[in-house]
Amino acid sequence: MIDSHQHFWIYDQVRHSWIPDEYAAIRRDFLPEDLAPVLLENQISGCIAVQAEQTLAETDFLLGLAANSPIVLGVVGWVDLRGNQLEKELEYYSSFPLLKGFRHILQGEHERDAFLRPDFTAGLALLEKYGFSYDILVHADQLQYIPALAAAFPGLAFVLDHLGKPDIASGEISSWKNHMQAIAAFDNVSCKVSGMITEADLKNWKPSDLHPYLDTVAALFGMNRLMYGSDWPVCLAAGSYAAVKDIVLTHFGTFSDAEQHAFFNGNVSAFYKL
């Protein structure tokens, strides 16, 4: 099994000011040596390390960790998709086989459809040119814009992080489901089954709260466009790594062996070209 989504950082109060008080448990360092025994205990063979800061230094930091840690099978970094040095930077990063794709923290953008603006889409066109994938990190209110993005770049491999961040805590599902149906119509968009328990009630969530969302993405995307992700260490604000894994292992336990293999291994391997 492969974990498609987790993070590493050396904690800094200023650089990681995005971590709220209710996530105080993750205000510390998290490195491959911390994750390795957790993956071993949970029978996970490797992971994809995803950026948490919007700097080239973050991308270089993750590549350095990946080069020295056998558990890190690939990196999703950051690059300024709106910058005038983008092609030069992508050409440079093309020389790193472990760098698989890029992500921008779109959920924090003031303009909720910023990724449809010409300066951003010009950057996405270059990602496609250089063969990189793109992780979409948005809040549920931005899902309405994703179909236009997918339609504009049919040759670019997209993956939607954290099921598009539905408001699981409130139980809202109707609007989210409608948007996800429109997104799933595009074959170039996959979906990470990750980040669920931190969108639920942090202290009082239960697996049954998540079942309707899991059923929805399985029906819409099919098991060939879903991939398992822990969102470690962020998930630790609401539960353990084992709890996150057990939710999906139990939920999809009645699916065929081929479907479970696709979900836990085949899809992430194909998407990130592992």
PDB file of C-alpha atoms in Angstrom:
ATOM      1  CA  MET A   1       0.000   0.000   0.000  1.00  0.00           C
ATOM      2  CA  ILE A   2       1.142   3.546  -0.792  1.00  0.00           C
ATOM      3  CA  ASP A   3       0.129   6.738   1.010  1.00  0.00           C
ATOM      4  CA  SER A   4      -0.579   9.382  -1.654  1.00  0.00           C
ATOM      5  CA  HIS A   5      -0.568  12.398   0.652  1.00  0.00           C
ATOM      6  CA  GLN A   6       1.486  13.429   3.671  1.00  0.00           C
ATOM      7  CA  HIS A   7       3.739  16.265   4.794  1.00  0.00           C
ATOM      8  CA  PHE A   8       7.101  16.932   6.428  1.00  0.00           C
ATOM      9  CA  TRP A   9       8.303  20.079   8.129  1.00  0.00           C
ATOM     10  CA  ILE A  10      10.727  21.528  10.653  1.00  0.00           C
ATOM     11  CA  TYR A  11       8.319  23.531  12.746  1.00  0.00           C
ATOM     12  CA  ASP A  12       8.693  27.297  12.814  1.00  0.00           C
ATOM     13  CA  GLN A  13       6.141  29.458  14.606  1.00  0.00           C
ATOM     14  CA  VAL A  14       6.113  32.095  11.865  1.00  0.00           C
ATOM     15  CA  ARG A  15       6.335  29.916   8.775  1.00  0.00           C
ATOM     16  CA  HIS A  16       3.736  27.532  10.131  1.00  0.00           C
ATOM     17  CA  SER A  17       1.376  30.151  11.506  1.00  0.00           C
ATOM     18  CA  TRP A  18      -1.355  28.509   9.405  1.00  0.00           C
ATOM     19  CA  ILE A  19      -1.621  25.781  12.050  1.00  0.00           C
ATOM     20  CA  PRO A  20      -4.573  26.818  14.263  1.00  0.00           C
ATOM     21  CA  ASP A  21      -4.805  26.390  18.033  1.00  0.00           C
ATOM     22  CA  GLU A  22      -7.067  23.369  17.689  1.00  0.00           C
ATOM     23  CA  TYR A  23      -4.255  21.685  15.746  1.00  0.00           C
ATOM     24  CA  ALA A  24      -1.688  22.336  18.495  1.00  0.00           C
ATOM     25  CA  ALA A  25      -0.684  18.665  18.464  1.00  0.00           C
ATOM     26  CA  ILE A  26       1.129  19.157  15.152  1.00  0.00           C
ATOM     27  CA  ARG A  27       3.140  22.210  16.194  1.00  0.00           C
ATOM     28  CA  ARG A  28       6.422  20.295  16.141  1.00  0.00           C
ATOM     29  CA  ASP A  29       8.864  18.725  13.701  1.00  0.00           C
ATOM     30  CA  PHE A  30       7.715  15.886  11.450  1.00  0.00           C
ATOM     31  CA  LEU A  31      10.363  14.134   9.363  1.00  0.00           C
ATOM     32  CA  PRO A  32      10.793  10.807   7.540  1.00  0.00           C
ATOM     33  CA  GLU A  33      12.309   9.171  10.617  1.00  0.00           C
ATOM     34  CA  ASP A  34       9.071   9.982  12.461  1.00  0.00           C
ATOM     35  CA  LEU A  35       6.856   8.564   9.729  1.00  0.00           C
ATOM     36  CA  ALA A  36       8.847   5.422   8.874  1.00  0.00           C
ATOM     37  CA  PRO A  37       7.816   3.377  11.949  1.00  0.00           C
ATOM     38  CA  VAL A  38       4.200   4.493  11.504  1.00  0.00           C
ATOM     39  CA  LEU A  39       4.151   3.275   7.909  1.00  0.00           C
ATOM     40  CA  LEU A  40       5.799   0.000   8.918  1.00  0.00           C
ATOM     41  CA  GLU A  41       3.248  -0.578  11.664  1.00  0.00           C
ATOM     42  CA  ASN A  42       0.412   0.075   9.194  1.00  0.00           C
ATOM     43  CA  GLN A  43       1.908  -2.011   6.375  1.00  0.00           C
ATOM     44  CA  ILE A  44       2.387   0.986   4.090  1.00  0.00           C
ATOM     45  CA  SER A  45       5.413   0.659   1.808  1.00  0.00           C
ATOM     46  CA  GLY A  46       5.943   4.314   0.881  1.00  0.00           C
ATOM     47  CA  CYS A  47       4.436   7.745   0.465  1.00  0.00           C
ATOM     48  CA  ILE A  48       4.135  10.920  -1.581  1.00  0.00           C
ATOM     49  CA  ALA A  49       5.429  14.018   0.226  1.00  0.00           C
ATOM     50  CA  VAL A  50       3.338  17.110  -0.546  1.00  0.00           C
ATOM     51  CA  GLN A  51       4.325  20.747  -0.081  1.00  0.00           C
ATOM     52  CA  ALA A  52       3.026  22.742   2.890  1.00  0.00           C
ATOM     53  CA  GLU A  53       4.790  26.048   2.131  1.00  0.00           C
ATOM     54  CA  GLN A  54       4.802  28.163  -1.012  1.00  0.00           C
ATOM     55  CA  THR A  55       8.531  28.589  -1.585  1.00  0.00           C
ATOM     56  CA  LEU A  56      11.112  26.968  -3.828  1.00  0.00           C
ATOM     57  CA  ALA A  57      13.027  26.224  -0.629  1.00  0.00           C
ATOM     58  CA  GLU A  58      10.138  23.947   0.372  1.00  0.00           C
ATOM     59  CA  THR A  59      10.429  22.020  -2.876  1.00  0.00           C
ATOM     60  CA  ASP A  60      14.185  21.664  -2.404  1.00  0.00           C
ATOM     61  CA  PHE A  61      13.676  20.612   1.234  1.00  0.00           C
ATOM     62  CA  LEU A  62      11.304  17.809   0.238  1.00  0.00           C
ATOM     63  CA  LEU A  63      13.580  16.654  -2.578  1.00  0.00           C
ATOM     64  CA  GLY A  64      16.475  16.507  -0.120  1.00  0.00           C
ATOM     65  CA  LEU A  65      14.436  14.358   2.254  1.00  0.00           C
ATOM     66  CA  ALA A  66      13.278  12.117  -0.588  1.00  0.00           C
ATOM     67  CA  ALA A  67      16.827  11.578  -1.806  1.00  0.00           C
ATOM     68  CA  ASN A  68      17.806  10.251   1.604  1.00  0.00           C
ATOM     69  CA  SER A  69      14.703   8.350   2.650  1.00  0.00           C
ATOM     70  CA  PRO A  70      13.506   5.172   0.919  1.00  0.00           C
ATOM     71  CA  ILE A  71       9.940   5.660   2.175  1.00  0.00           C
ATOM     72  CA  VAL A  72       9.484   8.829   0.072  1.00  0.00           C
ATOM     73  CA  LEU A  73       8.554   7.616  -3.403  1.00  0.00           C
ATOM     74  CA  GLY A  74       7.741  11.011  -4.887  1.00  0.00           C
ATOM     75  CA  VAL A  75       7.377  14.728  -4.172  1.00  0.00           C
ATOM     76  CA  VAL A  76       4.646  17.238  -4.991  1.00  0.00           C
ATOM     77  CA  GLY A  77       6.421  20.571  -4.713  1.00  0.00           C
ATOM     78  CA  TRP A  78       5.643  24.226  -5.205  1.00  0.00           C
ATOM     79  CA  VAL A  79       6.690  26.614  -7.939  1.00  0.00           C
ATOM     80  CA  ASP A  80       5.335  30.048  -8.777  1.00  0.00           C
ATOM     81  CA  LEU A  81       2.974  29.254 -11.653  1.00  0.00           C
ATOM     82  CA  ARG A  82       2.495  32.989 -12.200  1.00  0.00           C
ATOM     83  CA  GLY A  83       6.204  33.824 -12.153  1.00  0.00           C
ATOM     84  CA  ASN A  84       8.263  34.990 -15.121  1.00  0.00           C
ATOM     85  CA  GLN A  85      10.994  32.418 -14.382  1.00  0.00           C
ATOM     86  CA  LEU A  86       8.630  29.453 -14.447  1.00  0.00           C
ATOM     87  CA  GLU A  87       9.876  27.674 -17.552  1.00  0.00           C
ATOM     88  CA  LYS A  88      13.477  27.963 -16.401  1.00  0.00           C
ATOM     89  CA  GLU A  89      12.496  26.542 -13.007  1.00  0.00           C
ATOM     90  CA  LEU A  90      10.523  23.672 -14.524  1.00  0.00           C
ATOM     91  CA  GLU A  91      13.399  22.816 -16.804  1.00  0.00           C
ATOM     92  CA  TYR A  92      15.652  22.648 -13.733  1.00  0.00           C
ATOM     93  CA  TYR A  93      13.227  20.520 -11.715  1.00  0.00           C
ATOM     94  CA  SER A  94      12.753  18.155 -14.642  1.00  0.00           C
ATOM     95  CA  SER A  95      16.171  16.756 -13.757  1.00  0.00           C
ATOM     96  CA  PHE A  96      14.822  15.368 -10.457  1.00  0.00           C
ATOM     97  CA  PRO A  97      13.040  12.042 -11.098  1.00  0.00           C
ATOM     98  CA  LEU A  98      11.454  12.098  -7.639  1.00  0.00           C
ATOM     99  CA  LEU A  99       9.642  15.369  -8.362  1.00  0.00           C
ATOM    100  CA  LYS A 100       6.281  14.278  -9.744  1.00  0.00           C
ATOM    101  CA  GLY A 101       4.083  17.363  -9.692  1.00  0.00           C
ATOM    102  CA  PHE A 102       3.208  20.664  -8.088  1.00  0.00           C
ATOM    103  CA  ARG A 103       0.561  22.235  -5.873  1.00  0.00           C
ATOM    104  CA  HIS A 104      -0.530  25.744  -4.970  1.00  0.00           C
ATOM    105  CA  ILE A 105      -2.559  26.480  -1.822  1.00  0.00           C
ATOM    106  CA  LEU A 106      -5.582  27.677  -3.772  1.00  0.00           C
ATOM    107  CA  GLN A 107      -7.839  27.432  -0.737  1.00  0.00           C
ATOM    108  CA  GLY A 108      -6.067  30.498   0.655  1.00  0.00           C
ATOM    109  CA  GLU A 109      -6.485  32.693  -2.426  1.00  0.00           C
ATOM    110  CA  HIS A 110      -8.675  35.792  -2.000  1.00  0.00           C
ATOM    111  CA  GLU A 111      -9.984  35.391  -5.557  1.00  0.00           C
ATOM    112  CA  ARG A 112     -11.748  32.057  -5.324  1.00  0.00           C
ATOM    113  CA  ASP A 113     -11.368  31.366  -9.050  1.00  0.00           C
ATOM    114  CA  ALA A 114      -7.730  32.547  -9.200  1.00  0.00           C
ATOM    115  CA  PHE A 115      -6.695  29.340 -10.941  1.00  0.00           C
ATOM    116  CA  LEU A 116      -8.805  30.269 -13.984  1.00  0.00           C
ATOM    117  CA  ARG A 117      -6.997  33.583 -14.513  1.00  0.00           C
ATOM    118  CA  PRO A 118      -4.686  33.818 -17.557  1.00  0.00           C
ATOM    119  CA  ASP A 119      -1.480  34.176 -15.527  1.00  0.00           C
ATOM    120  CA  PHE A 120      -2.201  30.969 -13.623  1.00  0.00           C
ATOM    121  CA  THR A 121      -3.427  28.946 -16.600  1.00  0.00           C
ATOM    122  CA  ALA A 122      -0.294  29.911 -18.518  1.00  0.00           C
ATOM    123  CA  GLY A 123       1.655  28.215 -15.736  1.00  0.00           C
ATOM    124  CA  LEU A 124      -0.508  25.112 -15.889  1.00  0.00           C
ATOM    125  CA  ALA A 125       0.148  24.878 -19.626  1.00  0.00           C
ATOM    126  CA  LEU A 126       3.866  24.690 -18.882  1.00  0.00           C
ATOM    127  CA  LEU A 127       3.302  21.946 -16.304  1.00  0.00           C
ATOM    128  CA  GLU A 128       1.633  19.925 -19.024  1.00  0.00           C
ATOM    129  CA  LYS A 129       4.509  20.652 -21.407  1.00  0.00           C
ATOM    130  CA  TYR A 130       7.045  19.305 -18.906  1.00  0.00           C
ATOM    131  CA  GLY A 131       4.992  16.273 -17.936  1.00  0.00           C
ATOM    132  CA  PHE A 132       4.171  17.214 -14.352  1.00  0.00           C
ATOM    133  CA  SER A 133       0.866  16.579 -12.576  1.00  0.00           C
ATOM    134  CA  TYR A 134      -1.115  19.072 -10.509  1.00  0.00           C
ATOM    135  CA  ASP A 135      -2.696  18.632  -7.066  1.00  0.00           C
ATOM    136  CA  ILE A 136      -5.812  20.774  -6.590  1.00  0.00           C
ATOM    137  CA  LEU A 137      -6.202  22.077  -3.029  1.00  0.00           C
ATOM    138  CA  VAL A 138      -9.448  23.999  -2.647  1.00  0.00           C
ATOM    139  CA  HIS A 139     -12.288  24.502  -0.211  1.00  0.00           C
ATOM    140  CA  ALA A 140     -15.783  23.328  -1.130  1.00  0.00           C
ATOM    141  CA  ASP A 141     -16.827  26.828  -2.237  1.00  0.00           C
ATOM    142  CA  GLN A 142     -14.265  26.632  -5.070  1.00  0.00           C
ATOM    143  CA  LEU A 143     -15.372  23.283  -6.480  1.00  0.00           C
ATOM    144  CA  GLN A 144     -17.720  25.016  -8.906  1.00  0.00           C
ATOM    145  CA  TYR A 145     -14.714  26.270 -10.897  1.00  0.00           C
ATOM    146  CA  ILE A 146     -12.911  22.932 -11.273  1.00  0.00           C
ATOM    147  CA  PRO A 147     -14.848  21.639 -14.335  1.00  0.00           C
ATOM    148  CA  ALA A 148     -13.717  24.663 -16.356  1.00  0.00           C
ATOM    149  CA  LEU A 149     -10.133  23.997 -15.289  1.00  0.00           C
ATOM    150  CA  ALA A 150     -10.300  20.322 -16.244  1.00  0.00           C
ATOM    151  CA  ALA A 151     -11.903  21.174 -19.582  1.00  0.00           C
ATOM    152  CA  ALA A 152      -9.190  23.689 -20.412  1.00  0.00           C
ATOM    153  CA  PHE A 153      -6.385  21.152 -19.887  1.00  0.00           C
ATOM    154  CA  PRO A 154      -7.575  17.711 -21.027  1.00  0.00           C
ATOM    155  CA  GLY A 155      -3.976  16.508 -21.250  1.00  0.00           C
ATOM    156  CA  LEU A 156      -2.968  17.549 -17.734  1.00  0.00           C
ATOM    157  CA  ALA A 157      -3.322  15.027 -14.914  1.00  0.00           C
ATOM    158  CA  PHE A 158      -5.172  16.604 -11.969  1.00  0.00           C
ATOM    159  CA  VAL A 159      -5.908  15.139  -8.574  1.00  0.00           C
ATOM    160  CA  LEU A 160      -8.345  16.750  -6.142  1.00  0.00           C
ATOM    161  CA  ASP A 161      -6.960  16.708  -2.611  1.00  0.00           C
ATOM    162  CA  HIS A 162      -9.071  15.767   0.414  1.00  0.00           C
ATOM    163  CA  LEU A 163     -12.313  15.102  -1.522  1.00  0.00           C
ATOM    164  CA  GLY A 164     -12.537  18.839  -2.166  1.00  0.00           C
ATOM    165  CA  LYS A 165     -12.922  19.482   1.564  1.00  0.00           C
ATOM    166  CA  PRO A 166     -16.633  18.889   2.147  1.00  0.00           C
ATOM    167  CA  ASP A 167     -18.090  20.239   5.382  1.00  0.00           C
ATOM    168  CA  ILE A 168     -18.360  16.861   7.071  1.00  0.00           C
ATOM    169  CA  ALA A 169     -18.740  18.441  10.510  1.00  0.00           C
ATOM    170  CA  SER A 170     -22.077  19.977   9.531  1.00  0.00           C
ATOM    171  CA  GLY A 171     -23.161  16.995   7.458  1.00  0.00           C
ATOM    172  CA  GLU A 172     -23.636  19.122   4.323  1.00  0.00           C
ATOM    173  CA  ILE A 173     -23.455  16.874   1.290  1.00  0.00           C
ATOM    174  CA  SER A 174     -25.974  17.909  -1.383  1.00  0.00           C
ATOM    175  CA  SER A 175     -24.121  20.888  -2.878  1.00  0.00           C
ATOM    176  CA  TRP A 176     -20.759  19.140  -2.570  1.00  0.00           C
ATOM    177  CA  LYS A 177     -22.121  16.041  -4.284  1.00  0.00           C
ATOM    178  CA  ASN A 178     -23.469  18.060  -7.207  1.00  0.00           C
ATOM    179  CA  HIS A 179     -20.105  19.754  -7.732  1.00  0.00           C
ATOM    180  CA  MET A 180     -18.231  16.458  -7.441  1.00  0.00           C
ATOM    181  CA  GLN A 181     -20.496  14.898 -10.046  1.00  0.00           C
ATOM    182  CA  ALA A 182     -19.565  17.671 -12.491  1.00  0.00           C
ATOM    183  CA  ILE A 183     -15.862  17.248 -11.702  1.00  0.00           C
ATOM    184  CA  ALA A 184     -15.891  13.463 -11.992  1.00  0.00           C
ATOM    185  CA  ALA A 185     -17.198  13.769 -15.561  1.00  0.00           C
ATOM    186  CA  PHE A 186     -13.632  14.691 -16.574  1.00  0.00           C
ATOM    187  CA  ASP A 187     -11.385  11.654 -16.922  1.00  0.00           C
ATOM    188  CA  ASN A 188      -8.247  13.700 -16.283  1.00  0.00           C
ATOM    189  CA  VAL A 189      -9.266  14.381 -12.672  1.00  0.00           C
ATOM    190  CA  SER A 190      -8.604  11.863  -9.901  1.00  0.00           C
ATOM    191  CA  CYS A 191      -9.491  12.232  -6.223  1.00  0.00           C
ATOM    192  CA  LYS A 192      -7.551  11.657  -3.027  1.00  0.00           C
ATOM    193  CA  VAL A 193      -9.505  10.033  -0.226  1.00  0.00           C
ATOM    194  CA  SER A 194      -7.669  12.007   2.418  1.00  0.00           C
ATOM    195  CA  GLY A 195      -8.121  14.781   4.952  1.00  0.00           C
ATOM    196  CA  MET A 196     -11.542  13.588   6.042  1.00  0.00           C
ATOM    197  CA  ILE A 197     -11.339  13.494   9.822  1.00  0.00           C
ATOM    198  CA  THR A 198     -10.069  17.069  10.041  1.00  0.00           C
ATOM    199  CA  GLU A 199     -13.116  18.209   8.067  1.00  0.00           C
ATOM    200  CA  ALA A 200     -15.336  16.336  10.534  1.00  0.00           C
ATOM    201  CA  ASP A 201     -15.877  17.181  14.199  1.00  0.00           C
ATOM    202  CA  LEU A 202     -12.283  17.011  15.468  1.00  0.00           C
ATOM    203  CA  LYS A 203     -13.176  15.632  18.882  1.00  0.00           C
ATOM    204  CA  ASN A 204     -16.353  13.677  18.244  1.00  0.00           C
ATOM    205  CA  TRP A 205     -16.224  12.285  14.709  1.00  0.00           C
ATOM    206  CA  LYS A 206     -17.132   8.669  14.067  1.00  0.00           C
ATOM    207  CA  PRO A 207     -16.615   6.509  10.965  1.00  0.00           C
ATOM    208  CA  SER A 208     -20.308   6.608  10.080  1.00  0.00           C
ATOM    209  CA  ASP A 209     -20.003  10.381   9.563  1.00  0.00           C
ATOM    210  CA  LEU A 210     -17.680   9.678   6.633  1.00  0.00           C
ATOM    211  CA  HIS A 211     -19.527   6.836   4.902  1.00  0.00           C
ATOM    212  CA  PRO A 212     -21.826   9.021   2.744  1.00  0.00           C
ATOM    213  CA  TYR A 213     -18.822  10.908   1.346  1.00  0.00           C
ATOM    214  CA  LEU A 214     -16.885   7.713   0.651  1.00  0.00           C
ATOM    215  CA  ASP A 215     -19.900   6.151  -1.058  1.00  0.00           C
ATOM    216  CA  THR A 216     -20.294   9.274  -3.193  1.00  0.00           C
ATOM    217  CA  VAL A 217     -16.727   9.451  -4.506  1.00  0.00           C
ATOM    218  CA  ALA A 218     -16.635   5.700  -5.154  1.00  0.00           C
ATOM    219  CA  ALA A 219     -19.817   5.968  -7.218  1.00  0.00           C
ATOM    220  CA  LEU A 220     -18.743   9.086  -9.108  1.00  0.00           C
ATOM    221  CA  PHE A 221     -15.041   8.484  -9.771  1.00  0.00           C
ATOM    222  CA  GLY A 222     -14.943   4.689  -9.682  1.00  0.00           C
ATOM    223  CA  MET A 223     -12.155   2.864  -7.903  1.00  0.00           C
ATOM    224  CA  ASN A 224      -9.713   3.534 -10.761  1.00  0.00           C
ATOM    225  CA  ARG A 225      -9.548   7.283 -10.014  1.00  0.00           C
ATOM    226  CA  LEU A 226      -9.410   7.225  -6.212  1.00  0.00           C
ATOM    227  CA  MET A 227      -6.255   6.975  -4.107  1.00  0.00           C
ATOM    228  CA  TYR A 228      -5.627   6.544  -0.401  1.00  0.00           C
ATOM    229  CA  GLY A 229      -3.985   9.395   1.501  1.00  0.00           C
ATOM    230  CA  SER A 230      -3.463   9.874   5.230  1.00  0.00           C
ATOM    231  CA  ASP A 231      -2.741  13.618   5.339  1.00  0.00           C
ATOM    232  CA  TRP A 232      -0.249  12.795   8.105  1.00  0.00           C
ATOM    233  CA  PRO A 233       0.676  14.628  10.321  1.00  0.00           C
ATOM    234  CA  VAL A 234      -2.337  16.954   9.923  1.00  0.00           C
ATOM    235  CA  CYS A 235      -4.616  13.998  10.647  1.00  0.00           C
ATOM    236  CA  LEU A 236      -3.096  13.735  14.126  1.00  0.00           C
ATOM    237  CA  ALA A 237      -5.148  16.772  15.158  1.00  0.00           C
ATOM    238  CA  ALA A 238      -8.226  14.533  15.012  1.00  0.00           C
ATOM    239  CA  GLY A 239      -6.975  10.963  15.333  1.00  0.00           C
ATOM    240  CA  SER A 240      -4.226   8.437  14.688  1.00  0.00           C
ATOM    241  CA  TYR A 241      -2.719   7.252  11.422  1.00  0.00           C
ATOM    242  CA  ALA A 242      -4.205   3.810  12.078  1.00  0.00           C
ATOM    243  CA  ALA A 243      -7.675   5.313  12.530  1.00  0.00           C
ATOM    244  CA  VAL A 244      -7.487   7.034   9.143  1.00  0.00           C
ATOM    245  CA  LYS A 245      -6.309   3.895   7.389  1.00  0.00           C
ATOM    246  CA  ASP A 246      -8.861   1.666   9.123  1.00  0.00           C
ATOM    247  CA  ILE A 247     -11.754   3.868   7.971  1.00  0.00           C
ATOM    248  CA  VAL A 248     -11.055   3.226   4.306  1.00  0.00           C
ATOM    249  CA  LEU A 249      -9.772  -0.316   4.781  1.00  0.00           C
ATOM    250  CA  THR A 250     -13.061  -1.251   6.439  1.00  0.00           C
ATOM    251  CA  HIS A 251     -15.254   0.781   4.089  1.00  0.00           C
ATOM    252  CA  PHE A 252     -13.757  -0.665   0.917  1.00  0.00           C
ATOM    253  CA  GLY A 253     -13.116  -4.089   2.424  1.00  0.00           C
ATOM    254  CA  THR A 254     -16.003  -5.664   0.492  1.00  0.00           C
ATOM    255  CA  PHE A 255     -14.753  -4.363  -2.851  1.00  0.00           C
ATOM    256  CA  SER A 256     -12.868  -6.726  -5.177  1.00  0.00           C
ATOM    257  CA  ASP A 257      -9.174  -7.395  -4.708  1.00  0.00           C
ATOM    258  CA  ALA A 258      -8.487  -5.568  -7.973  1.00  0.00           C
ATOM    259  CA  GLU A 259     -10.433  -2.499  -6.820  1.00  0.00           C
ATOM    260  CA  GLN A 260      -8.681  -2.429  -3.450  1.00  0.00           C
ATOM    261  CA  HIS A 261      -5.283  -2.802  -5.110  1.00  0.00           C
ATOM    262  CA  ALA A 262      -6.085   0.097  -7.450  1.00  0.00           C
ATOM    263  CA  PHE A 263      -7.137   2.279  -4.530  1.00  0.00           C
ATOM    264  CA  PHE A 264      -4.169   1.510  -2.281  1.00  0.00           C
ATOM    265  CA  ASN A 265      -1.436   1.157  -4.904  1.00  0.00           C
ATOM    266  CA  GLY A 266      -2.161   1.053  -8.623  1.00  0.00           C
ATOM    267  CA  ASN A 267      -3.776   4.467  -9.036  1.00  0.00           C
ATOM    268  CA  VAL A 268      -1.161   6.451  -7.132  1.00  0.00           C
ATOM    269  CA  SER A 269       1.627   4.550  -8.897  1.00  0.00           C
ATOM    270  CA  ALA A 270       0.185   5.349 -12.302  1.00  0.00           C
ATOM    271  CA  PHE A 271      -0.735   8.953 -11.535  1.00  0.00           C
ATOM    272  CA  TYR A 272       2.669   9.911 -10.118  1.00  0.00           C
ATOM    273  CA  LYS A 273       4.609   7.596 -12.457  1.00  0.00           C
ATOM    274  CA  LEU A 274       6.300   5.771  -9.611  1.00  0.00           C
TER     275      LEU A 274
END
